[in-house]
Short mmCIF file of C-alpha atoms in Angstrom, two decimals:
data_model
loop_
_atom_site.label_atom_id
_atom_site.label_comp_id
_atom_site.label_asym_id
_atom_site.label_seq_id
_atom_site.Cartn_x
_atom_site.Cartn_y
_atom_site.Cartn_z
CA UNK A 1111 49.04 -46.09 -32.33
CA UNK A 1112 47.20 -45.77 -28.50
CA UNK A 1113 46.04 -42.71 -28.02
CA UNK A 1114 48.41 -40.68 -26.42
CA UNK A 1115 47.60 -37.72 -24.00
CA UNK A 1116 48.26 -34.48 -24.37
CA UNK A 1117 50.08 -32.80 -21.50
CA UNK A 1118 49.91 -29.47 -21.24
CA UNK A 1119 51.89 -27.26 -19.19
CA UNK A 1120 49.91 -26.02 -15.99
CA UNK A 1121 48.31 -22.47 -16.47
CA UNK A 1122 49.28 -19.63 -14.56
CA UNK A 1123 46.63 -17.81 -12.04
CA UNK A 1124 45.57 -14.75 -13.76
CA UNK A 1125 44.64 -12.43 -10.99
CA UNK A 1126 41.49 -10.27 -11.48
CA UNK A 1127 42.02 -6.75 -10.58
CA UNK A 1128 40.29 -6.64 -7.06
CA UNK A 1129 42.50 -9.51 -6.27
CA UNK A 1130 45.22 -7.50 -6.84
CA UNK A 1131 44.56 -4.86 -4.19
CA UNK A 1132 43.35 -6.74 -1.73
CA UNK A 1133 47.22 -8.13 -1.81
CA UNK A 1134 48.73 -5.08 -2.08
CA UNK A 1135 46.84 -3.28 1.41
CA UNK A 1136 47.11 -6.47 3.39
CA UNK A 1137 50.25 -5.88 4.86
CA UNK A 1138 48.50 -2.45 6.35
CA UNK A 1139 45.72 -4.41 7.89
CA UNK A 1140 47.90 -6.90 9.55
CA UNK A 1141 50.31 -3.63 10.82
CA UNK A 1142 47.09 -2.12 12.17
CA UNK A 1143 45.54 -5.22 13.77
CA UNK A 1144 49.45 -5.48 15.20
CA UNK A 1145 49.72 -2.36 16.49
CA UNK A 1146 45.45 -2.91 18.02
CA UNK A 1147 47.25 -5.58 19.88
CA UNK A 1148 50.07 -3.74 21.38
CA UNK A 1149 48.01 -1.32 22.34
CA UNK A 1150 45.33 -3.75 23.92
CA UNK A 1151 48.44 -5.02 26.10
CA UNK A 1152 50.15 -2.54 27.26
CA UNK A 1153 47.33 -0.13 28.29
CA UNK A 1154 46.18 -3.60 30.00
CA UNK A 1155 49.69 -3.68 31.77
CA UNK A 1156 49.59 0.11 33.00
CA UNK A 1157 46.14 -0.60 34.86
CA UNK A 1158 48.20 -3.49 36.92
CA UNK A 1159 51.43 -1.28 37.95
CA UNK A 1160 51.50 2.26 40.72
CA UNK A 1161 50.61 6.00 39.17
CA UNK A 1162 53.50 7.33 39.55
CA UNK A 1163 55.60 4.07 38.09
CA UNK A 1164 52.71 5.16 35.19
CA UNK A 1165 53.87 8.26 34.63
CA UNK A 1166 57.13 7.92 35.38
CA UNK A 1167 57.37 4.78 32.62
CA UNK A 1168 55.36 6.95 29.99
CA UNK A 1169 57.35 10.26 29.73
CA UNK A 1170 60.12 7.71 28.42
CA UNK A 1171 58.07 7.84 25.53
CA UNK A 1172 56.88 11.41 24.77
CA UNK A 1173 59.50 14.15 24.58
CA UNK A 1174 61.48 15.42 27.20
CA UNK A 1175 59.32 18.06 29.47
CA UNK A 1176 59.67 21.26 29.12
CA UNK A 1177 61.76 22.53 32.59
CA UNK A 1178 59.78 23.89 35.58
CA UNK A 1179 58.72 27.20 35.47
CA UNK A 1180 60.51 29.36 38.70
CA UNK A 1181 58.10 31.19 40.65
CA UNK A 1182 58.77 34.99 39.03
CA UNK A 1183 60.97 37.17 40.74
CA UNK A 1184 60.49 40.05 42.20
CA UNK A 1185 61.51 43.20 40.89
CA UNK A 1186 63.76 45.58 42.01
CA UNK A 1187 63.27 49.29 42.86
CA UNK A 1188 65.67 51.19 42.29
CA UNK A 1189 64.41 54.45 43.38
CA UNK A 1190 65.68 56.28 45.85
CA UNK A 1191 62.29 58.39 46.51
CA UNK A 1192 63.18 56.90 50.22
CA UNK A 1193 65.86 56.11 52.06
CA UNK A 1194 64.24 52.17 53.42
CA UNK A 1195 63.95 51.20 49.66
CA UNK A 1196 67.79 51.05 49.54
CA UNK A 1197 69.76 48.89 50.89
CA UNK A 1198 73.42 50.95 51.11
CA UNK A 1199 76.97 50.12 52.79
CA UNK A 1200 75.41 52.53 56.28
CA UNK A 1201 73.49 49.93 58.02
CA UNK A 1202 76.61 47.18 57.69
CA UNK A 1203 78.81 50.03 59.50
CA UNK A 1204 76.67 51.63 61.25
CA UNK A 1205 74.23 50.16 62.54
CA UNK A 1206 70.99 52.55 63.76
CA UNK A 1207 69.92 50.34 66.25
CA UNK A 1208 72.16 49.03 69.59
CA UNK A 1209 69.42 45.75 70.32
CA UNK A 1210 69.73 42.77 67.72
CA UNK A 1211 68.64 39.48 67.79
CA UNK A 1212 71.96 37.38 66.75
CA UNK A 1213 73.01 34.66 69.32
CA UNK A 1214 76.51 35.17 71.43
CA UNK A 1215 77.65 33.21 68.58
CA UNK A 1216 76.77 34.60 65.76
CA UNK A 1217 77.70 38.35 67.29
CA UNK A 1218 81.19 37.70 67.89
CA UNK A 1219 82.02 35.55 64.48
CA UNK A 1220 80.60 39.19 62.84
CA UNK A 1221 82.76 41.15 65.10
CA UNK A 1222 85.50 40.17 63.88
CA UNK A 1223 85.01 40.88 60.74
CA UNK A 1224 88.42 42.89 59.35
CA UNK A 1225 88.29 44.96 56.01
CA UNK A 1226 91.05 44.26 53.74
CA UNK A 1227 91.16 47.60 52.89
CA UNK A 1228 92.37 49.67 54.56
CA UNK A 1229 91.39 52.66 53.20
CA UNK A 1230 87.17 53.82 54.20
CA UNK A 1231 84.97 54.38 51.53
CA UNK A 1232 82.82 56.51 53.25
CA UNK A 1233 84.00 59.65 55.99
CA UNK A 1234 85.10 58.15 58.83
CA UNK A 1235 85.57 60.14 61.88
CA UNK A 1236 86.91 57.85 65.13
CA UNK A 1237 84.47 57.46 67.63
CA UNK A 1238 85.14 56.78 71.34
CA UNK A 1239 82.94 53.78 71.78
CA UNK A 1240 81.94 54.70 75.65
CA UNK A 1241 81.05 50.38 77.34
CA UNK A 1242 78.68 50.72 80.91
CA UNK A 1243 78.45 47.79 82.39
CA UNK A 1244 75.34 48.20 84.40
CA UNK A 1245 73.15 46.13 86.76
CA UNK A 1246 70.20 48.23 86.37
CA UNK A 1247 69.76 52.30 85.70
CA UNK A 1248 72.30 54.32 86.16
CA UNK A 1249 72.14 56.62 88.60
CA UNK A 1250 74.32 59.84 87.06
CA UNK A 1251 73.05 59.53 83.84
CA UNK A 1252 72.16 63.39 84.23
CA UNK A 1253 75.87 64.19 84.44
CA UNK A 1254 76.93 62.10 81.73
CA UNK A 1255 74.49 63.26 79.34
CA UNK A 1256 75.82 66.79 80.11
CA UNK A 1257 78.76 65.10 79.24
CA UNK A 1258 77.82 63.95 76.27
CA UNK A 1259 76.12 67.40 75.13
CA UNK A 1260 77.51 69.19 71.42
CA UNK A 1261 79.54 65.72 70.74
CA UNK A 1262 77.47 64.02 68.34
CA UNK A 1263 79.52 62.01 65.72
CA UNK A 1264 81.84 61.47 68.17
CA UNK A 1265 81.29 59.10 70.59
CA UNK A 1266 78.64 55.80 70.71
CA UNK A 1267 77.21 54.63 74.04
CA UNK A 1268 76.32 50.72 74.77
CA UNK A 1269 74.50 49.63 78.06
CA UNK A 1270 74.56 45.50 79.07
CA UNK A 1271 72.55 45.75 82.06
CA UNK A 1272 70.70 43.08 83.62
CA UNK A 1273 68.38 41.69 82.04
CA UNK A 1274 65.64 41.50 83.96
CA UNK A 1275 65.81 45.24 84.41
CA UNK A 1276 63.28 46.43 82.17
CA UNK A 1277 63.50 50.34 82.75
CA UNK A 1278 64.63 52.34 79.47
CA UNK A 1279 66.20 55.49 79.14
CA UNK A 1280 63.58 58.23 78.18
CA UNK A 1281 63.18 59.13 74.36
CA UNK A 1282 65.71 61.91 73.90
CA UNK A 1283 68.26 60.89 76.55
CA UNK A 1284 71.89 59.78 75.00
CA UNK A 1285 70.82 56.41 77.36
CA UNK A 1286 67.58 55.62 74.33
CA UNK A 1287 67.93 53.24 72.89
CA UNK A 1288 70.62 51.60 73.54
CA UNK A 1289 70.48 48.81 75.45
CA UNK A 1290 72.66 45.89 74.08
CA UNK A 1291 71.13 41.78 74.13
CA UNK A 1292 72.33 41.03 77.72
CA UNK A 1293 72.65 38.15 79.78
CA UNK A 1294 73.27 37.25 84.19
CA UNK A 1295 76.31 38.62 85.13
CA UNK A 1296 77.81 37.77 88.23
CA UNK A 1297 80.72 39.32 90.19
CA UNK A 1298 84.09 37.42 89.72
CA UNK A 1299 82.62 34.95 87.76
CA UNK A 1300 83.14 34.38 84.13
CA UNK A 1301 79.78 35.77 83.20
CA UNK A 1302 81.59 39.17 84.22
CA UNK A 1303 84.44 38.65 81.34
CA UNK A 1304 81.62 37.28 79.23
CA UNK A 1305 79.99 40.17 79.52
CA UNK A 1306 82.49 43.10 78.66
CA UNK A 1307 83.09 40.82 74.95
CA UNK A 1308 79.48 40.95 74.85
CA UNK A 1309 80.13 44.58 74.75
CA UNK A 1310 83.08 44.92 73.08
CA UNK A 1311 81.50 42.78 70.66
CA UNK A 1312 78.28 44.69 69.77
CA UNK A 1313 80.63 48.69 69.65
CA UNK A 1314 82.68 46.83 67.05
CA UNK A 1315 79.72 46.56 65.00
CA UNK A 1316 80.62 50.51 64.74
CA UNK A 1317 83.34 50.51 62.36
CA UNK A 1318 83.94 54.24 62.81
CA UNK A 1319 84.35 53.18 66.72
CA UNK A 1320 87.79 53.65 67.14
CA UNK A 1321 88.62 53.56 70.93
CA UNK A 1322 86.79 51.76 73.62
CA UNK A 1323 86.40 52.53 77.47
CA UNK A 1324 84.41 49.92 79.85
CA UNK A 1325 82.61 51.90 82.58
CA UNK A 1326 80.33 50.98 85.26
CA UNK A 1327 76.93 52.01 86.86
CA UNK A 1328 79.41 54.64 89.54
CA UNK A 1329 81.69 55.38 87.37
CA UNK A 1330 82.26 59.85 86.94
CA UNK A 1331 84.20 61.02 84.26
CA UNK A 1332 86.31 63.74 85.84
CA UNK A 1333 87.49 65.87 82.80
CA UNK A 1334 84.93 67.58 79.59
CA UNK A 1335 84.28 65.35 77.43
CA UNK A 1336 86.77 67.35 74.37
CA UNK A 1337 89.70 66.21 76.97
CA UNK A 1338 88.83 62.79 76.75
CA UNK A 1339 88.70 62.46 73.06
CA UNK A 1340 91.42 64.16 72.47
CA UNK A 1341 93.68 61.62 74.79
CA UNK A 1342 92.27 58.73 73.50
CA UNK A 1343 92.27 59.48 69.89
CA UNK A 1344 95.59 60.67 69.80
CA UNK A 1345 97.26 57.78 72.34
CA UNK A 1346 99.50 55.26 71.26
CA UNK A 1347 98.61 52.67 73.70
CA UNK A 1348 96.19 50.50 75.14
CA UNK A 1349 95.01 51.29 78.40
CA UNK A 1350 94.55 47.20 80.33
CA UNK A 1351 96.41 47.35 83.64
CA UNK A 1352 98.98 44.20 84.15
CA UNK A 1353 101.19 43.36 87.14
CA UNK A 1354 102.57 40.32 88.40
CA UNK A 1355 101.09 40.00 92.33
CA UNK A 1356 103.27 37.16 94.53
CA UNK A 1357 100.87 37.00 97.33
CA UNK A 1358 97.81 35.09 97.05
CA UNK A 1359 95.95 37.09 95.71
CA UNK A 1360 98.29 37.14 92.41
CA UNK A 1361 99.99 33.51 91.97
CA UNK A 1362 97.94 32.48 94.73
CA UNK A 1363 95.10 32.09 92.22
CA UNK A 1364 96.45 30.73 89.64
CA UNK A 1365 95.80 27.60 88.11
CA UNK A 1366 98.56 24.59 87.09
CA UNK A 1367 96.62 22.14 84.95
CA UNK A 1368 96.17 25.99 82.59
CA UNK A 1369 99.90 24.83 81.73
CA UNK A 1370 101.12 24.62 78.59
CA UNK A 1371 99.28 27.74 77.60
CA UNK A 1372 99.52 29.42 80.49
CA UNK A 1373 102.15 29.51 82.70
CA UNK A 1374 102.99 30.42 86.10
CA UNK A 1375 105.21 33.27 85.82
CA UNK A 1376 103.20 35.08 82.79
CA UNK A 1377 100.16 35.28 85.80
CA UNK A 1378 99.29 38.70 85.91
CA UNK A 1379 96.14 40.35 87.68
CA UNK A 1380 94.60 43.72 86.66
CA UNK A 1381 91.70 46.21 87.47
CA UNK A 1382 88.84 44.71 84.83
CA UNK A 1383 88.72 48.86 84.13
CA UNK A 1384 89.96 48.87 80.35
CA UNK A 1385 90.26 50.51 77.30
CA UNK A 1386 91.23 49.43 74.23
CA UNK A 1387 91.64 50.31 70.41
CA UNK A 1388 90.23 48.64 67.59
CA UNK A 1389 93.07 46.13 67.21
CA UNK A 1390 93.02 44.76 70.28
CA UNK A 1391 88.92 44.64 70.35
CA UNK A 1392 89.04 42.59 67.99
CA UNK A 1393 91.71 40.09 68.60
CA UNK A 1394 90.23 39.80 72.57
CA UNK A 1395 86.39 39.23 70.71
CA UNK A 1396 87.86 36.61 68.58
CA UNK A 1397 90.80 34.94 71.18
CA UNK A 1398 89.53 31.15 71.35
CA UNK A 1399 93.12 29.81 72.21
CA UNK A 1400 93.43 30.95 76.32
CA UNK A 1401 90.01 32.47 76.79
CA UNK A 1402 88.81 28.42 76.74
CA UNK A 1403 91.81 27.51 79.30
CA UNK A 1404 90.23 30.61 81.85
CA UNK A 1405 87.22 29.40 81.19
CA UNK A 1406 87.53 25.65 82.01
CA UNK A 1407 90.24 26.53 84.65
CA UNK A 1408 89.48 30.09 86.05
CA UNK A 1409 86.84 29.24 89.05
CA UNK A 1410 85.25 31.75 91.26
CA UNK A 1411 87.89 31.96 93.57
CA UNK A 1412 90.43 32.99 90.34
CA UNK A 1413 88.13 36.02 89.29
CA UNK A 1414 88.06 35.73 85.62
CA UNK A 1415 87.89 39.35 85.21
CA UNK A 1416 91.02 40.54 87.29
CA UNK A 1417 93.08 37.58 85.83
CA UNK A 1418 91.83 36.74 81.97
CA UNK A 1419 92.30 40.27 80.31
CA UNK A 1420 95.91 41.50 81.76
CA UNK A 1421 97.52 38.01 81.58
CA UNK A 1422 96.31 37.83 77.97
CA UNK A 1423 97.87 41.49 76.85
CA UNK A 1424 100.42 40.63 78.83
CA UNK A 1425 102.33 37.30 76.93
CA UNK A 1426 100.33 38.57 73.56
CA UNK A 1427 100.75 41.92 73.34
CA UNK A 1428 102.38 43.58 75.72
CA UNK A 1429 104.30 46.07 73.51
CA UNK A 1430 101.55 48.09 72.75
CA UNK A 1431 100.20 48.44 76.39
CA UNK A 1432 100.86 51.41 79.01
CA UNK A 1433 100.67 48.51 82.16
CA UNK A 1434 97.57 50.94 83.88
CA UNK A 1435 94.22 52.02 84.29
CA UNK A 1436 92.65 55.20 83.90
CA UNK A 1437 89.69 54.48 85.91
CA UNK A 1438 90.83 56.37 89.49
CA UNK A 1439 89.84 53.49 92.27
CA UNK A 1440 91.33 53.76 96.21
CA UNK A 1441 92.78 50.83 97.29
CA UNK A 1442 93.76 52.19 100.59
CA UNK A 1443 91.13 50.85 102.48
CA UNK A 1444 92.06 46.26 102.83
CA UNK A 1445 89.15 43.98 101.47
CA UNK A 1446 87.40 42.56 98.17
CA UNK A 1447 85.29 46.09 97.31
CA UNK A 1448 87.33 50.05 96.78
CA UNK A 1449 86.07 52.53 98.66
CA UNK A 1450 83.45 54.27 97.65
CA UNK A 1451 81.88 58.38 97.92
CA UNK A 1452 78.71 59.40 99.07
CA UNK A 1453 77.50 62.57 99.12
CA UNK A 1454 79.62 64.04 102.30
CA UNK A 1455 83.27 62.83 100.73
CA UNK A 1456 82.78 64.21 97.28
CA UNK A 1457 84.30 67.80 98.27
CA UNK A 1458 87.00 70.07 95.06
CA UNK A 1459 89.45 68.20 97.03
CA UNK A 1460 88.93 65.02 96.00
CA UNK A 1461 88.20 65.70 92.77
CA UNK A 1462 91.18 67.99 91.92
CA UNK A 1463 93.55 64.92 93.34
CA UNK A 1464 91.75 62.49 91.40
CA UNK A 1465 92.13 64.35 88.34
CA UNK A 1466 95.85 65.48 88.55
CA UNK A 1467 96.78 63.60 92.27
CA UNK A 1468 99.79 61.16 90.90
CA UNK A 1469 102.46 61.35 87.17
CA UNK A 1470 102.31 59.24 84.20
CA UNK A 1471 103.63 58.68 80.48
CA UNK A 1472 101.36 59.23 77.41
CA UNK A 1473 103.11 59.37 73.79
CA UNK A 1474 106.42 59.54 75.63
CA UNK A 1475 106.22 62.42 77.72
CA UNK A 1476 105.57 62.57 81.17
CA UNK A 1477 102.14 64.44 81.85
CA UNK A 1478 99.89 64.80 85.59
CA UNK A 1479 96.88 63.88 83.97
CA UNK A 1480 96.33 60.20 84.75
CA UNK A 1481 93.24 59.07 85.04
CA UNK A 1482 90.02 60.16 83.15
CA UNK A 1483 87.61 58.95 85.10
CA UNK A 1484 86.68 57.34 88.39
CA UNK A 1485 84.37 55.09 90.56
CA UNK A 1486 83.35 54.14 93.06
CA UNK A 1487 80.43 57.21 93.26
CA UNK A 1488 77.31 56.60 95.53
CA UNK A 1489 74.11 57.65 93.38
CA UNK A 1490 72.73 60.37 96.79
CA UNK A 1491 76.44 62.10 95.96
CA UNK A 1492 74.80 63.31 92.20
CA UNK A 1493 73.82 66.71 93.47
CA UNK A 1494 77.56 67.54 94.50
CA UNK A 1495 79.07 65.90 91.17
CA UNK A 1496 76.71 68.62 90.04
CA UNK A 1497 77.13 71.28 91.35
CA UNK A 1498 80.78 71.07 90.26
CA UNK A 1499 81.14 69.70 87.34
CA UNK A 1500 81.46 73.18 85.42
CA UNK A 1501 84.25 74.86 88.24
CA UNK A 1502 86.71 71.14 88.36
CA UNK A 1503 85.78 69.27 85.48
CA UNK A 1504 85.09 71.85 83.10
CA UNK A 1505 81.29 70.22 82.43
CA UNK A 1506 78.78 72.34 81.79
CA UNK A 1507 75.57 71.81 83.37
#
């Protein structure tokens, strides 16, 4: 028999304990190497791009950033030890100063605000706002000082002077600090009516002002303060002169391009020296319908101050208006300006005629007190007016 080779099954390779540990560590080693390679590649890639983008990409791999720290808020001192530390209602309803830095657009917007709640959250004593439209100094300030004396809290004063006028009333005067931001005013032009609206708007910032009277530097009071205050505060009407003048100085100034908002039959003329209540004052400074028409078409020969307010009030609020002015003026002399009164013209008879020389309607009854003020007086008449004031006008000097 041939010798047969004996085939034995292959023997399995038996691993030693050291080889077994190496195989167990091998996956970890591979993961470590892979991570090292990824880290090297990432580092090389990030170095080739702009820094802000690096930050952005890195932030995606990190946890969400904490919200930005807000600057520390100021701690409000609620102590009432000083009046300047408290922001209350008084500064809003009764500004301490007449001067401010608002633009005209801001002023008109602010002044047009009307509370929806009728009851006032403070003790409101109605005041009369005296609006002086002047070129410069007030020649009759000494007389007005005596007129206002002893009646603090019942009146407010606002002075619109030429911007070039640099003088100021002395401390202690009722006119001290009462000038409002002003612009140049030219007689017979739109700037005159704009100044009147500006005065009204400034006075409306004080919520206690109930009646508003426009005066010039040549105006004087014909009665004492108590009489005038009572007359105005208790009146049920406003006082804007308004009438139809068919002549060349009336309808002859109408511009047909004002149609259809203002028609010829609605065109009115009157004195610029008005007296209105708070409701009408707000309507005047808020008018963005008719005033732009006058601004565009009522050119210098039209004289806006003689027609705008008279037409506006006649069209919109005729039932509330007395259709007369409270300021006495002598138009007996023909011409564009009324008669003027110098020192020798001022007599007791003249003043009495202004005070009681006519009759009119007041709150449904007839009265001889139709004019509370008068113009046009020259500065040299002051001494005689001061002399006659106690005897005729009841103003103690």
